[in-house]
């Protein structure tokens, strides 16, 4: 099996870290909603503790990504540049959606020739 290049590993780490960060943020949101929909004081207290833990987890993940230059929270221009580079990289490794027929499927060619 071919060894992955450092660039490929960074892309994989970035994808995993980004997914983790998004999931952590969703957890924060879900816990906040659950707190507002709960009437039992004991359950609210439990959910508040879990919300604090979820916020801490999100903060740690965001800081990890900032420290490893995966996320540029304080420099929007740098983040946009970073996102464009990663999108270009993803497009360059994705299989081509167009065939040699100029993007038309063979069935579209057949129906046009009739």
mmCIF file of N, CA and C in Angstrom:
data_model
loop_
_atom_site.group_PDB
_atom_site.id
_atom_site.type_symbol
_atom_site.label_atom_id
_atom_site.label_comp_id
_atom_site.label_asym_id
_atom_site.label_seq_id
_atom_site.Cartn_x
_atom_site.Cartn_y
_atom_site.Cartn_z
ATOM 1 N N UNK A 1 0.846 -1.179 0.000
ATOM 2 C CA UNK A 1 0.000 0.000 0.000
ATOM 3 C C UNK A 1 0.890 1.240 0.000
ATOM 4 N N UNK A 2 0.526 2.220 -0.792
ATOM 5 C CA UNK A 2 1.317 3.447 -0.915
ATOM 6 C C UNK A 2 1.219 4.270 0.363
ATOM 7 N N UNK A 3 2.347 4.837 0.734
ATOM 8 C CA UNK A 3 2.388 5.683 1.924
ATOM 9 C C UNK A 3 1.755 7.032 1.601
ATOM 10 N N UNK A 4 0.947 7.531 2.535
ATOM 11 C CA UNK A 4 0.307 8.835 2.337
ATOM 12 C C UNK A 4 1.337 9.938 2.485
ATOM 13 N N UNK A 5 1.179 10.961 1.667
ATOM 14 C CA UNK A 5 2.065 12.106 1.798
ATOM 15 C C UNK A 5 1.624 12.925 3.002
ATOM 16 N N UNK A 6 2.511 13.806 3.472
ATOM 17 C CA UNK A 6 2.183 14.667 4.608
ATOM 18 C C UNK A 6 0.971 15.535 4.288
ATOM 19 N N UNK A 7 0.851 15.986 3.048
ATOM 20 C CA UNK A 7 -0.283 16.816 2.639
ATOM 21 C C UNK A 7 -1.596 16.059 2.784
ATOM 22 N N UNK A 8 -1.603 14.774 2.393
ATOM 23 C CA UNK A 8 -2.808 13.958 2.511
ATOM 24 C C UNK A 8 -3.193 13.752 3.970
ATOM 25 N N UNK A 9 -2.208 13.533 4.833
ATOM 26 C CA UNK A 9 -2.472 13.339 6.253
ATOM 27 C C UNK A 9 -3.042 14.611 6.862
ATOM 28 N N UNK A 10 -2.501 15.769 6.499
ATOM 29 C CA UNK A 10 -3.007 17.038 7.013
ATOM 30 C C UNK A 10 -4.456 17.227 6.591
ATOM 31 N N UNK A 11 -4.774 16.910 5.346
ATOM 32 C CA UNK A 11 -6.152 17.036 4.872
ATOM 33 C C UNK A 11 -7.059 16.107 5.667
ATOM 34 N N UNK A 12 -6.618 14.884 5.921
ATOM 35 C CA UNK A 12 -7.411 13.955 6.715
ATOM 36 C C UNK A 12 -7.606 14.476 8.132
ATOM 37 N N UNK A 13 -6.543 14.966 8.760
ATOM 38 C CA UNK A 13 -6.641 15.518 10.108
ATOM 39 C C UNK A 13 -7.579 16.716 10.136
ATOM 40 N N UNK A 14 -7.491 17.555 9.119
ATOM 41 C CA UNK A 14 -8.361 18.724 9.037
ATOM 42 C C UNK A 14 -9.816 18.300 8.913
ATOM 43 N N UNK A 15 -10.089 17.322 8.087
ATOM 44 C CA UNK A 15 -11.468 16.853 7.911
ATOM 45 C C UNK A 15 -12.022 16.288 9.212
ATOM 46 N N UNK A 16 -11.224 15.510 9.902
ATOM 47 C CA UNK A 16 -11.659 14.919 11.170
ATOM 48 C C UNK A 16 -11.868 16.011 12.217
ATOM 49 N N UNK A 17 -10.920 16.919 12.330
ATOM 50 C CA UNK A 17 -11.023 17.991 13.321
ATOM 51 C C UNK A 17 -12.224 18.895 13.042
ATOM 52 N N UNK A 18 -12.449 19.211 11.773
ATOM 53 C CA UNK A 18 -13.581 20.065 11.413
ATOM 54 C C UNK A 18 -14.896 19.374 11.742
ATOM 55 N N UNK A 19 -14.996 18.100 11.414
ATOM 56 C CA UNK A 19 -16.209 17.347 11.731
ATOM 57 C C UNK A 19 -16.432 17.297 13.238
ATOM 58 N N UNK A 20 -15.370 17.093 13.989
ATOM 59 C CA UNK A 20 -15.447 17.056 15.454
ATOM 60 C C UNK A 20 -15.939 18.398 15.988
ATOM 61 N N UNK A 21 -15.389 19.492 15.470
ATOM 62 C CA UNK A 21 -15.777 20.830 15.923
ATOM 63 C C UNK A 21 -17.250 21.103 15.618
ATOM 64 N N UNK A 22 -17.689 20.758 14.425
ATOM 65 C CA UNK A 22 -19.093 20.963 14.042
ATOM 66 C C UNK A 22 -20.017 20.124 14.924
ATOM 67 N N UNK A 23 -19.622 18.890 15.197
ATOM 68 C CA UNK A 23 -20.425 18.018 16.048
ATOM 69 C C UNK A 23 -20.479 18.547 17.480
ATOM 70 N N UNK A 24 -19.353 19.049 17.976
ATOM 71 C CA UNK A 24 -19.331 19.625 19.324
ATOM 72 C C UNK A 24 -20.257 20.834 19.412
ATOM 73 N N UNK A 25 -20.246 21.659 18.377
ATOM 74 C CA UNK A 25 -21.125 22.836 18.353
ATOM 75 C C UNK A 25 -22.591 22.412 18.335
ATOM 76 N N UNK A 26 -22.911 21.382 17.577
ATOM 77 C CA UNK A 26 -24.289 20.875 17.537
ATOM 78 C C UNK A 26 -24.704 20.348 18.911
ATOM 79 N N UNK A 27 -23.770 19.710 19.606
ATOM 80 C CA UNK A 27 -24.052 19.225 20.959
ATOM 81 C C UNK A 27 -24.376 20.360 21.914
ATOM 82 N N UNK A 28 -23.637 21.460 21.807
ATOM 83 C CA UNK A 28 -23.907 22.644 22.637
ATOM 84 C C UNK A 28 -25.319 23.143 22.350
ATOM 85 N N UNK A 29 -25.642 23.275 21.078
ATOM 86 C CA UNK A 29 -26.979 23.755 20.690
ATOM 87 C C UNK A 29 -28.078 22.834 21.211
ATOM 88 N N UNK A 30 -27.896 21.548 21.020
ATOM 89 C CA UNK A 30 -28.909 20.579 21.441
ATOM 90 C C UNK A 30 -29.123 20.595 22.949
ATOM 91 N N UNK A 31 -28.051 20.705 23.703
ATOM 92 C CA UNK A 31 -28.187 20.773 25.159
ATOM 93 C C UNK A 31 -28.889 22.053 25.589
ATOM 94 N N UNK A 32 -28.572 23.162 24.948
ATOM 95 C CA UNK A 32 -29.232 24.429 25.283
ATOM 96 C C UNK A 32 -30.732 24.335 25.022
ATOM 97 N N UNK A 33 -31.109 23.746 23.910
ATOM 98 C CA UNK A 33 -32.535 23.569 23.601
ATOM 99 C C UNK A 33 -33.180 22.647 24.630
ATOM 100 N N UNK A 34 -32.510 21.560 24.972
ATOM 101 C CA UNK A 34 -33.059 20.617 25.950
ATOM 102 C C UNK A 34 -33.306 21.295 27.295
ATOM 103 N N UNK A 35 -32.413 22.186 27.697
ATOM 104 C CA UNK A 35 -32.592 22.909 28.962
ATOM 105 C C UNK A 35 -33.870 23.737 28.928
ATOM 106 N N UNK A 36 -34.119 24.400 27.812
ATOM 107 C CA UNK A 36 -35.310 25.255 27.721
ATOM 108 C C UNK A 36 -36.595 24.440 27.666
ATOM 109 N N UNK A 37 -36.512 23.179 27.325
ATOM 110 C CA UNK A 37 -37.707 22.343 27.203
ATOM 111 C C UNK A 37 -37.920 21.423 28.394
ATOM 112 N N UNK A 38 -37.089 21.539 29.410
ATOM 113 C CA UNK A 38 -37.167 20.664 30.576
ATOM 114 C C UNK A 38 -37.796 21.399 31.748
ATOM 115 N N UNK A 39 -38.729 20.732 32.415
ATOM 116 C CA UNK A 39 -39.413 21.343 33.556
ATOM 117 C C UNK A 39 -38.826 20.883 34.889
ATOM 118 N N UNK A 40 -38.194 19.742 34.911
ATOM 119 C CA UNK A 40 -37.680 19.172 36.154
ATOM 120 C C UNK A 40 -36.369 19.846 36.557
ATOM 121 N N UNK A 41 -36.308 20.429 37.760
ATOM 122 C CA UNK A 41 -35.081 21.121 38.196
ATOM 123 C C UNK A 41 -33.833 20.232 38.189
ATOM 124 N N UNK A 42 -33.993 18.974 38.587
ATOM 125 C CA UNK A 42 -32.839 18.075 38.626
ATOM 126 C C UNK A 42 -32.301 17.809 37.215
ATOM 127 N N UNK A 43 -33.209 17.656 36.276
ATOM 128 C CA UNK A 43 -32.792 17.410 34.893
ATOM 129 C C UNK A 43 -32.135 18.665 34.324
ATOM 130 N N UNK A 44 -32.704 19.831 34.625
ATOM 131 C CA UNK A 44 -32.090 21.092 34.165
ATOM 132 C C UNK A 44 -30.673 21.227 34.699
ATOM 133 N N UNK A 45 -30.476 20.894 35.966
ATOM 134 C CA UNK A 45 -29.146 20.988 36.574
ATOM 135 C C UNK A 45 -28.166 20.039 35.872
ATOM 136 N N UNK A 46 -28.615 18.823 35.620
ATOM 137 C CA UNK A 46 -27.776 17.847 34.918
ATOM 138 C C UNK A 46 -27.422 18.349 33.517
ATOM 139 N N UNK A 47 -28.411 18.856 32.799
ATOM 140 C CA UNK A 47 -28.166 19.354 31.444
ATOM 141 C C UNK A 47 -27.237 20.567 31.447
ATOM 142 N N UNK A 48 -27.347 21.420 32.451
ATOM 143 C CA UNK A 48 -26.440 22.577 32.544
ATOM 144 C C UNK A 48 -24.997 22.127 32.736
ATOM 145 N N UNK A 49 -24.804 21.092 33.575
ATOM 146 C CA UNK A 49 -23.441 20.554 33.756
ATOM 147 C C UNK A 49 -22.919 19.997 32.435
ATOM 148 N N UNK A 50 -23.764 19.258 31.735
ATOM 149 C CA UNK A 50 -23.360 18.695 30.446
ATOM 150 C C UNK A 50 -23.109 19.795 29.416
ATOM 151 N N UNK A 51 -23.896 20.874 29.473
ATOM 152 C CA UNK A 51 -23.678 22.007 28.572
ATOM 153 C C UNK A 51 -22.314 22.635 28.836
ATOM 154 N N UNK A 52 -21.970 22.813 30.107
ATOM 155 C CA UNK A 52 -20.642 23.351 30.442
ATOM 156 C C UNK A 52 -19.536 22.445 29.895
ATOM 157 N N UNK A 53 -19.717 21.132 30.036
ATOM 158 C CA UNK A 53 -18.728 20.183 29.506
ATOM 159 C C UNK A 53 -18.639 20.272 27.987
ATOM 160 N N UNK A 54 -19.781 20.399 27.334
ATOM 161 C CA UNK A 54 -19.803 20.490 25.869
ATOM 162 C C UNK A 54 -19.132 21.776 25.389
ATOM 163 N N UNK A 55 -19.361 22.872 26.102
ATOM 164 C CA UNK A 55 -18.706 24.142 25.748
ATOM 165 C C UNK A 55 -17.196 24.020 25.918
ATOM 166 N N UNK A 56 -16.765 23.393 27.010
ATOM 167 C CA UNK A 56 -15.325 23.182 27.228
ATOM 168 C C UNK A 56 -14.718 22.329 26.114
ATOM 169 N N UNK A 57 -15.424 21.278 25.716
ATOM 170 C CA UNK A 57 -14.937 20.412 24.638
ATOM 171 C C UNK A 57 -14.819 21.191 23.330
ATOM 172 N N UNK A 58 -15.825 21.992 23.019
ATOM 173 C CA UNK A 58 -15.790 22.807 21.803
ATOM 174 C C UNK A 58 -14.608 23.776 21.857
ATOM 175 N N UNK A 59 -14.408 24.422 22.996
ATOM 176 C CA UNK A 59 -13.285 25.354 23.148
ATOM 177 C C UNK A 59 -11.943 24.658 22.944
ATOM 178 N N UNK A 60 -11.791 23.474 23.527
ATOM 179 C CA UNK A 60 -10.532 22.731 23.382
ATOM 180 C C UNK A 60 -10.285 22.345 21.925
ATOM 181 N N UNK A 61 -11.334 21.913 21.249
ATOM 182 C CA UNK A 61 -11.173 21.519 19.842
ATOM 183 C C UNK A 61 -10.852 22.731 18.983
ATOM 184 N N UNK A 62 -11.540 23.832 19.208
ATOM 185 C CA UNK A 62 -11.269 25.055 18.443
ATOM 186 C C UNK A 62 -9.831 25.514 18.686
ATOM 187 N N UNK A 63 -9.386 25.465 19.932
ATOM 188 C CA UNK A 63 -8.019 25.891 20.245
ATOM 189 C C UNK A 63 -6.988 24.966 19.604
ATOM 190 N N UNK A 64 -7.267 23.661 19.601
ATOM 191 C CA UNK A 64 -6.382 22.706 18.927
ATOM 192 C C UNK A 64 -6.249 23.064 17.451
ATOM 193 N N UNK A 65 -7.375 23.364 16.822
ATOM 194 C CA UNK A 65 -7.356 23.695 15.395
ATOM 195 C C UNK A 65 -6.629 25.014 15.142
ATOM 196 N N UNK A 66 -6.808 25.981 16.028
ATOM 197 C CA UNK A 66 -6.095 27.261 15.900
ATOM 198 C C UNK A 66 -4.594 27.033 16.063
ATOM 199 N N UNK A 67 -4.218 26.283 17.098
ATOM 200 C CA UNK A 67 -2.798 26.015 17.363
ATOM 201 C C UNK A 67 -2.124 25.276 16.207
ATOM 202 N N UNK A 68 -2.879 24.444 15.501
ATOM 203 C CA UNK A 68 -2.335 23.655 14.395
ATOM 204 C C UNK A 68 -2.639 24.261 13.030
ATOM 205 N N UNK A 69 -2.999 25.528 13.028
ATOM 206 C CA UNK A 69 -3.256 26.305 11.805
ATOM 207 C C UNK A 69 -4.298 25.656 10.895
ATOM 208 N N UNK A 70 -5.288 25.012 11.505
ATOM 209 C CA UNK A 70 -6.400 24.441 10.752
ATOM 210 C C UNK A 70 -7.584 25.399 10.724
ATOM 211 N N UNK A 71 -7.597 26.318 11.659
ATOM 212 C CA UNK A 71 -8.732 27.225 11.832
ATOM 213 C C UNK A 71 -8.163 28.591 12.181
ATOM 214 N N UNK A 72 -8.561 29.591 11.421
ATOM 215 C CA UNK A 72 -8.028 30.945 11.597
ATOM 216 C C UNK A 72 -9.157 31.861 12.078
ATOM 217 N N UNK A 73 -9.570 31.645 13.309
ATOM 218 C CA UNK A 73 -10.742 32.338 13.854
ATOM 219 C C UNK A 73 -10.551 33.847 13.964
ATOM 220 N N UNK A 74 -9.327 34.296 14.075
ATOM 221 C CA UNK A 74 -9.074 35.721 14.304
ATOM 222 C C UNK A 74 -8.594 36.457 13.058
ATOM 223 N N UNK A 75 -8.574 35.753 11.918
ATOM 224 C CA UNK A 75 -8.124 36.369 10.671
ATOM 225 C C UNK A 75 -9.001 35.848 9.537
ATOM 226 N N UNK A 76 -10.090 36.555 9.265
ATOM 227 C CA UNK A 76 -11.074 36.080 8.288
ATOM 228 C C UNK A 76 -10.470 35.928 6.895
ATOM 229 N N UNK A 77 -9.600 36.847 6.498
ATOM 230 C CA UNK A 77 -8.973 36.731 5.175
ATOM 231 C C UNK A 77 -8.132 35.465 5.082
ATOM 232 N N UNK A 78 -7.388 35.179 6.131
ATOM 233 C CA UNK A 78 -6.570 33.962 6.157
ATOM 234 C C UNK A 78 -7.468 32.725 6.128
ATOM 235 N N UNK A 79 -8.588 32.762 6.850
ATOM 236 C CA UNK A 79 -9.508 31.622 6.866
ATOM 237 C C UNK A 79 -10.120 31.393 5.487
ATOM 238 N N UNK A 80 -10.506 32.459 4.815
ATOM 239 C CA UNK A 80 -11.077 32.329 3.469
ATOM 240 C C UNK A 80 -10.040 31.735 2.514
ATOM 241 N N UNK A 81 -8.813 32.235 2.574
ATOM 242 C CA UNK A 81 -7.732 31.696 1.740
ATOM 243 C C UNK A 81 -7.527 30.212 2.034
ATOM 244 N N UNK A 82 -7.497 29.869 3.300
ATOM 245 C CA UNK A 82 -7.330 28.486 3.747
ATOM 246 C C UNK A 82 -8.473 27.609 3.214
ATOM 247 N N UNK A 83 -9.706 28.091 3.326
ATOM 248 C CA UNK A 83 -10.868 27.330 2.857
ATOM 249 C C UNK A 83 -10.821 27.115 1.346
ATOM 250 N N UNK A 84 -10.433 28.141 0.607
ATOM 251 C CA UNK A 84 -10.335 28.023 -0.854
ATOM 252 C C UNK A 84 -9.264 27.004 -1.234
ATOM 253 N N UNK A 85 -8.111 27.047 -0.567
ATOM 254 C CA UNK A 85 -7.046 26.078 -0.844
ATOM 255 C C UNK A 85 -7.525 24.653 -0.582
ATOM 256 N N UNK A 86 -8.236 24.448 0.511
ATOM 257 C CA UNK A 86 -8.722 23.107 0.845
ATOM 258 C C UNK A 86 -9.801 22.657 -0.136
ATOM 259 N N UNK A 87 -10.660 23.578 -0.571
ATOM 260 C CA UNK A 87 -11.682 23.239 -1.570
ATOM 261 C C UNK A 87 -11.025 22.864 -2.894
ATOM 262 N N UNK A 88 -10.016 23.631 -3.301
ATOM 263 C CA UNK A 88 -9.281 23.312 -4.530
ATOM 264 C C UNK A 88 -8.618 21.941 -4.426
ATOM 265 N N UNK A 89 -8.042 21.646 -3.275
ATOM 266 C CA UNK A 89 -7.399 20.348 -3.055
ATOM 267 C C UNK A 89 -8.433 19.231 -3.156
ATOM 268 N N UNK A 90 -9.590 19.426 -2.532
ATOM 269 C CA UNK A 90 -10.645 18.409 -2.581
ATOM 270 C C UNK A 90 -11.115 18.185 -4.016
ATOM 271 N N UNK A 91 -11.267 19.260 -4.765
ATOM 272 C CA UNK A 91 -11.697 19.138 -6.161
ATOM 273 C C UNK A 91 -10.641 18.446 -7.013
ATOM 274 N N UNK A 92 -9.372 18.676 -6.698
ATOM 275 C CA UNK A 92 -8.305 18.073 -7.501
ATOM 276 C C UNK A 92 -8.185 16.572 -7.266
ATOM 277 N N UNK A 93 -8.605 16.086 -6.104
ATOM 278 C CA UNK A 93 -8.497 14.652 -5.833
ATOM 279 C C UNK A 93 -9.810 13.917 -6.084
ATOM 280 N N UNK A 94 -10.900 14.659 -6.296
ATOM 281 C CA UNK A 94 -12.198 14.039 -6.570
ATOM 282 C C UNK A 94 -12.211 13.511 -7.997
ATOM 283 N N UNK A 95 -12.901 12.386 -8.203
ATOM 284 C CA UNK A 95 -13.003 11.888 -9.580
ATOM 285 C C UNK A 95 -13.753 12.894 -10.442
ATOM 286 N N UNK A 96 -13.344 12.990 -11.680
ATOM 287 C CA UNK A 96 -13.954 13.957 -12.591
ATOM 288 C C UNK A 96 -15.399 13.583 -12.868
ATOM 289 N N UNK A 97 -16.292 14.572 -12.771
ATOM 290 C CA UNK A 97 -17.716 14.346 -13.034
ATOM 291 C C UNK A 97 -18.003 14.366 -14.528
ATOM 292 N N UNK A 98 -17.121 14.995 -15.282
ATOM 293 C CA UNK A 98 -17.328 15.089 -16.729
ATOM 294 C C UNK A 98 -16.581 13.968 -17.434
ATOM 295 N N UNK A 99 -17.202 13.429 -18.428
ATOM 296 C CA UNK A 99 -16.524 12.426 -19.250
ATOM 297 C C UNK A 99 -15.864 13.131 -20.423
ATOM 298 N N UNK A 100 -15.216 12.380 -21.240
ATOM 299 C CA UNK A 100 -14.550 12.976 -22.402
ATOM 300 C C UNK A 100 -15.548 13.502 -23.419
ATOM 301 N N UNK A 101 -16.849 13.295 -23.176
ATOM 302 C CA UNK A 101 -17.876 13.758 -24.110
ATOM 303 C C UNK A 101 -18.318 15.185 -23.822
ATOM 304 N N UNK A 102 -17.501 15.922 -23.089
ATOM 305 C CA UNK A 102 -17.849 17.317 -22.813
ATOM 306 C C UNK A 102 -18.911 17.457 -21.745
ATOM 307 N N UNK A 103 -19.020 16.471 -20.854
ATOM 308 C CA UNK A 103 -19.956 16.567 -19.753
ATOM 309 C C UNK A 103 -21.314 15.954 -20.036
ATOM 310 N N UNK A 104 -21.583 15.548 -21.289
ATOM 311 C CA UNK A 104 -22.869 14.947 -21.631
ATOM 312 C C UNK A 104 -22.764 13.442 -21.474
ATOM 313 N N UNK A 105 -23.798 12.858 -20.925
ATOM 314 C CA UNK A 105 -23.800 11.409 -20.775
ATOM 315 C C UNK A 105 -24.036 10.759 -22.129
ATOM 316 N N UNK A 106 -23.704 9.483 -22.219
ATOM 317 C CA UNK A 106 -23.892 8.787 -23.490
ATOM 318 C C UNK A 106 -25.366 8.699 -23.844
ATOM 319 N N UNK A 107 -26.266 8.615 -22.864
ATOM 320 C CA UNK A 107 -27.698 8.563 -23.162
ATOM 321 C C UNK A 107 -28.182 9.891 -23.717
ATOM 322 N N UNK A 108 -27.621 10.999 -23.254
ATOM 323 C CA UNK A 108 -27.989 12.312 -23.791
ATOM 324 C C UNK A 108 -27.515 12.434 -25.228
ATOM 325 N N UNK A 109 -26.339 11.893 -25.530
ATOM 326 C CA UNK A 109 -25.820 11.918 -26.901
ATOM 327 C C UNK A 109 -26.714 11.098 -27.820
ATOM 328 N N UNK A 110 -27.138 9.905 -27.332
ATOM 329 C CA UNK A 110 -27.965 9.025 -28.149
ATOM 330 C C UNK A 110 -29.301 9.678 -28.471
ATOM 331 N N UNK A 111 -29.936 10.292 -27.474
ATOM 332 C CA UNK A 111 -31.246 10.899 -27.714
ATOM 333 C C UNK A 111 -31.135 12.086 -28.655
ATOM 334 N N UNK A 112 -30.017 12.785 -28.638
ATOM 335 C CA UNK A 112 -29.815 13.930 -29.520
ATOM 336 C C UNK A 112 -29.593 13.476 -30.960
ATOM 337 N N UNK A 113 -28.969 12.314 -31.135
ATOM 338 C CA UNK A 113 -28.657 11.846 -32.481
ATOM 339 C C UNK A 113 -29.859 11.219 -33.175
ATOM 340 N N UNK A 114 -30.943 10.964 -32.469
ATOM 341 C CA UNK A 114 -32.139 10.340 -33.070
ATOM 342 C C UNK A 114 -32.943 11.293 -33.872
#
